[in-house]
Coordinates of N, CA and C in Angstrom, one line a residue:
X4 N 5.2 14.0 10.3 CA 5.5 13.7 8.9 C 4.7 14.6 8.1
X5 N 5.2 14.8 7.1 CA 4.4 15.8 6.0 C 4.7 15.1 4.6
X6 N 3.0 15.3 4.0 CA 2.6 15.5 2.6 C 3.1 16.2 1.9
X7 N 3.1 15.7 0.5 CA 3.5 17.2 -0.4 C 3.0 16.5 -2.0
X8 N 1.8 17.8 -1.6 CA 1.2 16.9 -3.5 C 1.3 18.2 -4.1
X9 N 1.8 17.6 -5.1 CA 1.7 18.7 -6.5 C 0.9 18.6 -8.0
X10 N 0.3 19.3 -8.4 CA -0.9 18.5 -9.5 C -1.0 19.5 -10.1
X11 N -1.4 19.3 -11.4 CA -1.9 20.4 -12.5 C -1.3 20.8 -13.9
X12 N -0.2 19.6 -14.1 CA 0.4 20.2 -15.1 C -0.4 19.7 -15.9
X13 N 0.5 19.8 -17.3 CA -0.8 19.1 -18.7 C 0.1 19.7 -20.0
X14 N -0.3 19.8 -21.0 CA -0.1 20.1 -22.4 C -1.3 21.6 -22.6
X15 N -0.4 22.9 -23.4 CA -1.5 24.0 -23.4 C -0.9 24.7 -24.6
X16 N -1.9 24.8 -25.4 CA -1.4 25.5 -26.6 C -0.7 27.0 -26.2
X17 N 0.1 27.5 -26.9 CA 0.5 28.8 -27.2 C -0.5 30.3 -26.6
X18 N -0.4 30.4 -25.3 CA -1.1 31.8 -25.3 C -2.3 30.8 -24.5
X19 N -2.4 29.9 -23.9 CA -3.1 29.2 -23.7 C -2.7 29.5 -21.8
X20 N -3.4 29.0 -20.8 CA -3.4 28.9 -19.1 C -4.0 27.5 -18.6
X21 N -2.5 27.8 -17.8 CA -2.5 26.6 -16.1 C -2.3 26.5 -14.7
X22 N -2.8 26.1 -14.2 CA -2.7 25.9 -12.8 C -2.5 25.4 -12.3
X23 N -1.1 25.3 -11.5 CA -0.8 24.0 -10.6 C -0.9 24.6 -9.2
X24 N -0.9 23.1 -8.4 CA -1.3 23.4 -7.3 C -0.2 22.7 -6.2
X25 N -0.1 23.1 -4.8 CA 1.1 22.4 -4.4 C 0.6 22.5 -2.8
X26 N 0.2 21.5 -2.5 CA -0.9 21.3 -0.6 C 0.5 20.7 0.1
X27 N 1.1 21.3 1.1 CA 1.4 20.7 2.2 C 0.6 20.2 3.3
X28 N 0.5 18.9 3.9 CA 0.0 18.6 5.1 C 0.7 17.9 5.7
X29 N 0.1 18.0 7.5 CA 0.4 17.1 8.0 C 1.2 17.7 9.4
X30 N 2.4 17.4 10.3 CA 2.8 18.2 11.5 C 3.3 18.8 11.7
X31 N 2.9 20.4 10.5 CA 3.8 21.8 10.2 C 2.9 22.7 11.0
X32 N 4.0 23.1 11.9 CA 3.4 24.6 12.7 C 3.8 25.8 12.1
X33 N 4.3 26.4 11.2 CA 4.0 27.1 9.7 C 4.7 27.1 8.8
X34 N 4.2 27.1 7.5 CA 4.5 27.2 6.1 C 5.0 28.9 6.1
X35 N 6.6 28.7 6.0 CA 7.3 30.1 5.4 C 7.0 30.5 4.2
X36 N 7.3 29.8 2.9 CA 7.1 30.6 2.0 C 6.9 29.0 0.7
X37 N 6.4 30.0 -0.3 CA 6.5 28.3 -0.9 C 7.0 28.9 -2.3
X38 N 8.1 28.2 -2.7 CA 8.7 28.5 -4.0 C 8.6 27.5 -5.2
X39 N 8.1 28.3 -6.3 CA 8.2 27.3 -7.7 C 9.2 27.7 -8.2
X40 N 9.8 26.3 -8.9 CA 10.8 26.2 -10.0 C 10.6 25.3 -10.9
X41 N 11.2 25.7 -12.3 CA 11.2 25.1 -12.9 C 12.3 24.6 -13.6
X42 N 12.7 23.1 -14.7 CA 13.6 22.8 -15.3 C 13.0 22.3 -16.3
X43 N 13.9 23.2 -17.4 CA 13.5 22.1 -18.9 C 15.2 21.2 -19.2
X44 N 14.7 20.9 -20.6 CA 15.9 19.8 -20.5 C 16.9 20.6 -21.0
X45 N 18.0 20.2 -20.6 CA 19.6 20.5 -20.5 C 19.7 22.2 -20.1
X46 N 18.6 22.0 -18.8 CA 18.6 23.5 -18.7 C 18.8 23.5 -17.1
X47 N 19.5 24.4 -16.7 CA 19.6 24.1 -14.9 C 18.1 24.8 -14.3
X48 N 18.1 24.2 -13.0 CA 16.5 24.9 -12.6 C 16.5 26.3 -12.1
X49 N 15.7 26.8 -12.1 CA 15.1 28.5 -12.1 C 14.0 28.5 -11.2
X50 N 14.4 29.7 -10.4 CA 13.1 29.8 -9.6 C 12.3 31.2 -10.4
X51 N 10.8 30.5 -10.2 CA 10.0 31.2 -11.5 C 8.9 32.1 -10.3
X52 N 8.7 31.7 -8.9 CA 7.7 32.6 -8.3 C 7.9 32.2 -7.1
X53 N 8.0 32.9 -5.9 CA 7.7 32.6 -4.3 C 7.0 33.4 -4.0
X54 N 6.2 32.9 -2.4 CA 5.3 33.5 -2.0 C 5.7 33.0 -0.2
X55 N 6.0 34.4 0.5 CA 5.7 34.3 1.5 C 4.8 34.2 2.9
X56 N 4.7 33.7 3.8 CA 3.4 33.9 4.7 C 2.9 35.0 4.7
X57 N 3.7 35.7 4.8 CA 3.0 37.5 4.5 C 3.0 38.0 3.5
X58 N 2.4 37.1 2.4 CA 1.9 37.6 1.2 C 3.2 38.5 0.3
X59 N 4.3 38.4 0.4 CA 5.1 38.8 -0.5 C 5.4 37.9 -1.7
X60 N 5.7 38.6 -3.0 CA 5.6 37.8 -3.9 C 7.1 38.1 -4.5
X61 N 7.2 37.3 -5.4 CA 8.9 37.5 -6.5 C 8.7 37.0 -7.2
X62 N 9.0 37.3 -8.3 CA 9.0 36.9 -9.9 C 9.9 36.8 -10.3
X63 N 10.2 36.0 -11.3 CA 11.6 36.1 -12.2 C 10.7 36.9 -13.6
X64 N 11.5 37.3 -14.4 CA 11.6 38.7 -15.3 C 10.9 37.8 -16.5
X65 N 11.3 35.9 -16.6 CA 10.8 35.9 -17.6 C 9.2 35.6 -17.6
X66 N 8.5 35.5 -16.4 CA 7.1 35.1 -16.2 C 6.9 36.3 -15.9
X67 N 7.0 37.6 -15.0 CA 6.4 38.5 -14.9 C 5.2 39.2 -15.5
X68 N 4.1 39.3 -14.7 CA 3.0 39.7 -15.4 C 2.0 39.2 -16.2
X69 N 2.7 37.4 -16.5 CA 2.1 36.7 -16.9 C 1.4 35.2 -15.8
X70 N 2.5 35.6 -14.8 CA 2.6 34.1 -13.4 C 1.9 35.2 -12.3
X71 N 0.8 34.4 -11.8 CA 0.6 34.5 -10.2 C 0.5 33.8 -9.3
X72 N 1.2 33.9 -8.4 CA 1.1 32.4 -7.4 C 0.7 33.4 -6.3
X73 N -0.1 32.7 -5.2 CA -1.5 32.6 -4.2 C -1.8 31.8 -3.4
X74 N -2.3 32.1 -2.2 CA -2.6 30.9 -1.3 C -3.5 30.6 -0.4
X75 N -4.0 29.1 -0.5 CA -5.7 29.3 0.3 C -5.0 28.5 1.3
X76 N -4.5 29.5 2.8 CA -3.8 29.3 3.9 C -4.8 28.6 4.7
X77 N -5.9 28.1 4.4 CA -6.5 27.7 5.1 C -6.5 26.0 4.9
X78 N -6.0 25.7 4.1 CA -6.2 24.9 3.4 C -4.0 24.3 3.4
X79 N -3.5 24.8 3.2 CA -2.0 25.2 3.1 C -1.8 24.3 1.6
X80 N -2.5 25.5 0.5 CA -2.4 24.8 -0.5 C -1.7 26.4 -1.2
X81 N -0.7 26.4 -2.0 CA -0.7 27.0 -2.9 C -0.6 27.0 -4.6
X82 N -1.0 28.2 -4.6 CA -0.8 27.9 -6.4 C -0.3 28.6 -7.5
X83 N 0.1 28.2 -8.7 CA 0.9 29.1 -9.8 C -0.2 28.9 -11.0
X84 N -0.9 30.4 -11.0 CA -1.3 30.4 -12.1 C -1.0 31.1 -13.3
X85 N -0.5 30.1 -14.2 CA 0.2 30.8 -15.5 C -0.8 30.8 -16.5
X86 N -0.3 32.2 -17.1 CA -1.3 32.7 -18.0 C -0.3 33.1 -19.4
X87 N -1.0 33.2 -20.7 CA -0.5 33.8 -21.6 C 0.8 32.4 -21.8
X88 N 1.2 31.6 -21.7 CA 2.2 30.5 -21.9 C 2.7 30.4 -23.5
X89 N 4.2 30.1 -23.1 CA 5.0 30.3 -24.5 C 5.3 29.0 -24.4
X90 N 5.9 28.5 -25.6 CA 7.0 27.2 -26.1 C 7.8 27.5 -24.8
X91 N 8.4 28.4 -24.7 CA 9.4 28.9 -23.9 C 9.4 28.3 -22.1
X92 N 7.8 28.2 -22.4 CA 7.6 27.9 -20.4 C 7.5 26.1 -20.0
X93 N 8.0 25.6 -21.1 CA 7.9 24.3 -21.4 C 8.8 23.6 -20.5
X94 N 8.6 23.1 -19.3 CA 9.5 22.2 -18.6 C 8.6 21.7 -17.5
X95 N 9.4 21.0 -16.3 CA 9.1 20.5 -15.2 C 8.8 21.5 -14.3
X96 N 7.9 21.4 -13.7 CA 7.6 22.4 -12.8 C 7.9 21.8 -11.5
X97 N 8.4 22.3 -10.1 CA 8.9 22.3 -8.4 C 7.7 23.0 -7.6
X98 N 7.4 22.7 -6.9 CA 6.9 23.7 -5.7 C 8.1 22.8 -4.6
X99 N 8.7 24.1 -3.6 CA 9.5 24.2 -2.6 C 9.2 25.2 -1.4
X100 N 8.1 24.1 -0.7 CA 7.8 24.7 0.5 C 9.2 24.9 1.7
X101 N 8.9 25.8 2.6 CA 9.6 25.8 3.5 C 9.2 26.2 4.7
X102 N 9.0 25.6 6.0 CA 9.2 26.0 7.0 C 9.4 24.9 8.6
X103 N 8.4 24.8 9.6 CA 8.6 24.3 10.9 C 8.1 23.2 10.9
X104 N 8.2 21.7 11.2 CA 7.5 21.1 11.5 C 7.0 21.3 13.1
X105 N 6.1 20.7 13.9 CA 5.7 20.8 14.9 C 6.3 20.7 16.1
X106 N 7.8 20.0 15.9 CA 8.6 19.8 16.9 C 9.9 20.8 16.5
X107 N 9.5 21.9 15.7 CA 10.4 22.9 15.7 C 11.4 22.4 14.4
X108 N 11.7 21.5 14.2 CA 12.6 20.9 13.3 C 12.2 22.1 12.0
X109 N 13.1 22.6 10.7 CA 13.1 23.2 9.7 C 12.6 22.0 8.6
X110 N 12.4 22.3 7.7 CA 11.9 21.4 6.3 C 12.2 22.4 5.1
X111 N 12.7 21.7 4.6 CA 12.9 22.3 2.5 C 12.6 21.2 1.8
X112 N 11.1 21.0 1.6 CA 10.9 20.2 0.7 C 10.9 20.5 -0.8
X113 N 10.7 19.5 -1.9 CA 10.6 19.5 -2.9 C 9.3 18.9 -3.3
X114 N 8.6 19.0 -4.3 CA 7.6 18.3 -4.8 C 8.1 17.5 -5.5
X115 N 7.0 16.3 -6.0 CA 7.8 15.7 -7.0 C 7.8 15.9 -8.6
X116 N 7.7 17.4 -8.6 CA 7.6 17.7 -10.1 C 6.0 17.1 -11.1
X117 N 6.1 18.6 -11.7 CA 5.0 18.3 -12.7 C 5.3 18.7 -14.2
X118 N 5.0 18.1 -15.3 CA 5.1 18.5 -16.2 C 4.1 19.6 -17.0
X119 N 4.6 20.7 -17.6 CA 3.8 21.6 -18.1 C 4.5 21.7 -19.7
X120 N 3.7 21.8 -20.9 CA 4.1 21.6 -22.5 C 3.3 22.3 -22.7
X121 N 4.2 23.5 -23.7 CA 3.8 24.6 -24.2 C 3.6 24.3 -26.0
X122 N 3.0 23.7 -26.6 CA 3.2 23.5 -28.3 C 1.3 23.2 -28.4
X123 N 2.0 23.5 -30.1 CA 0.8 23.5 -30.6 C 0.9 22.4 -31.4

């Protein structure tokens, strides 16, 4: 069976930074890649950053340069650190791990969302 905690959202002024964090545990023989998304309201969800086991990264165009997501694989936690944050980044945030449990079986989980608010 596997864990899946997601934590860190909050309220951040304009130009303000956050950190969420998204730990899988439990009987995964490895973590493929872990993807954040996000949804605001009457908006469909968007993937905002993945990160592969082998350290490859993806951005969507509108966080670029402002989002980094990272991972302390030792730990099988990852994280999205956003910086510079607009009104604009204002929604539910996803982490969507993916890979093996122990008996080989595949997994696409979902977190259960976090909220992140961009206003002043």
């Amino acid at each position: 069976q596997v864990q899946l905690v997601e934590s860190g959202g909050g309220l951040v002024q304009p130009g303000g930074s956050l950190t969420l964090s998204c730990t899988v545990s439990g009987s995964i023989v490895s973590l493929n890649a872990v993807g954040w998304y996000r949804q605001a309201p009457g908006k469909e969800r968007e993937l905002v950053a993945r990160l592969t086991s082998g350290g490859a990264t993806t951005y969507s165009d509108s966080v670029k340069g402002r989002f980094t997501t990272s991972g302390d694989y030792a730990k099988n936690t990852k994280y999205l650190q956003m910086h510079s944050l607009k009104p604009e980044d204002t929604a539910v945030y996803y982490c969507n791990p993916v890979g093996y449990y122990a008996d080989n079986r595949s997994f696409d989980l979902w977190g259960q969302g976090t909220q992140v608010t961009v206003s002043s």
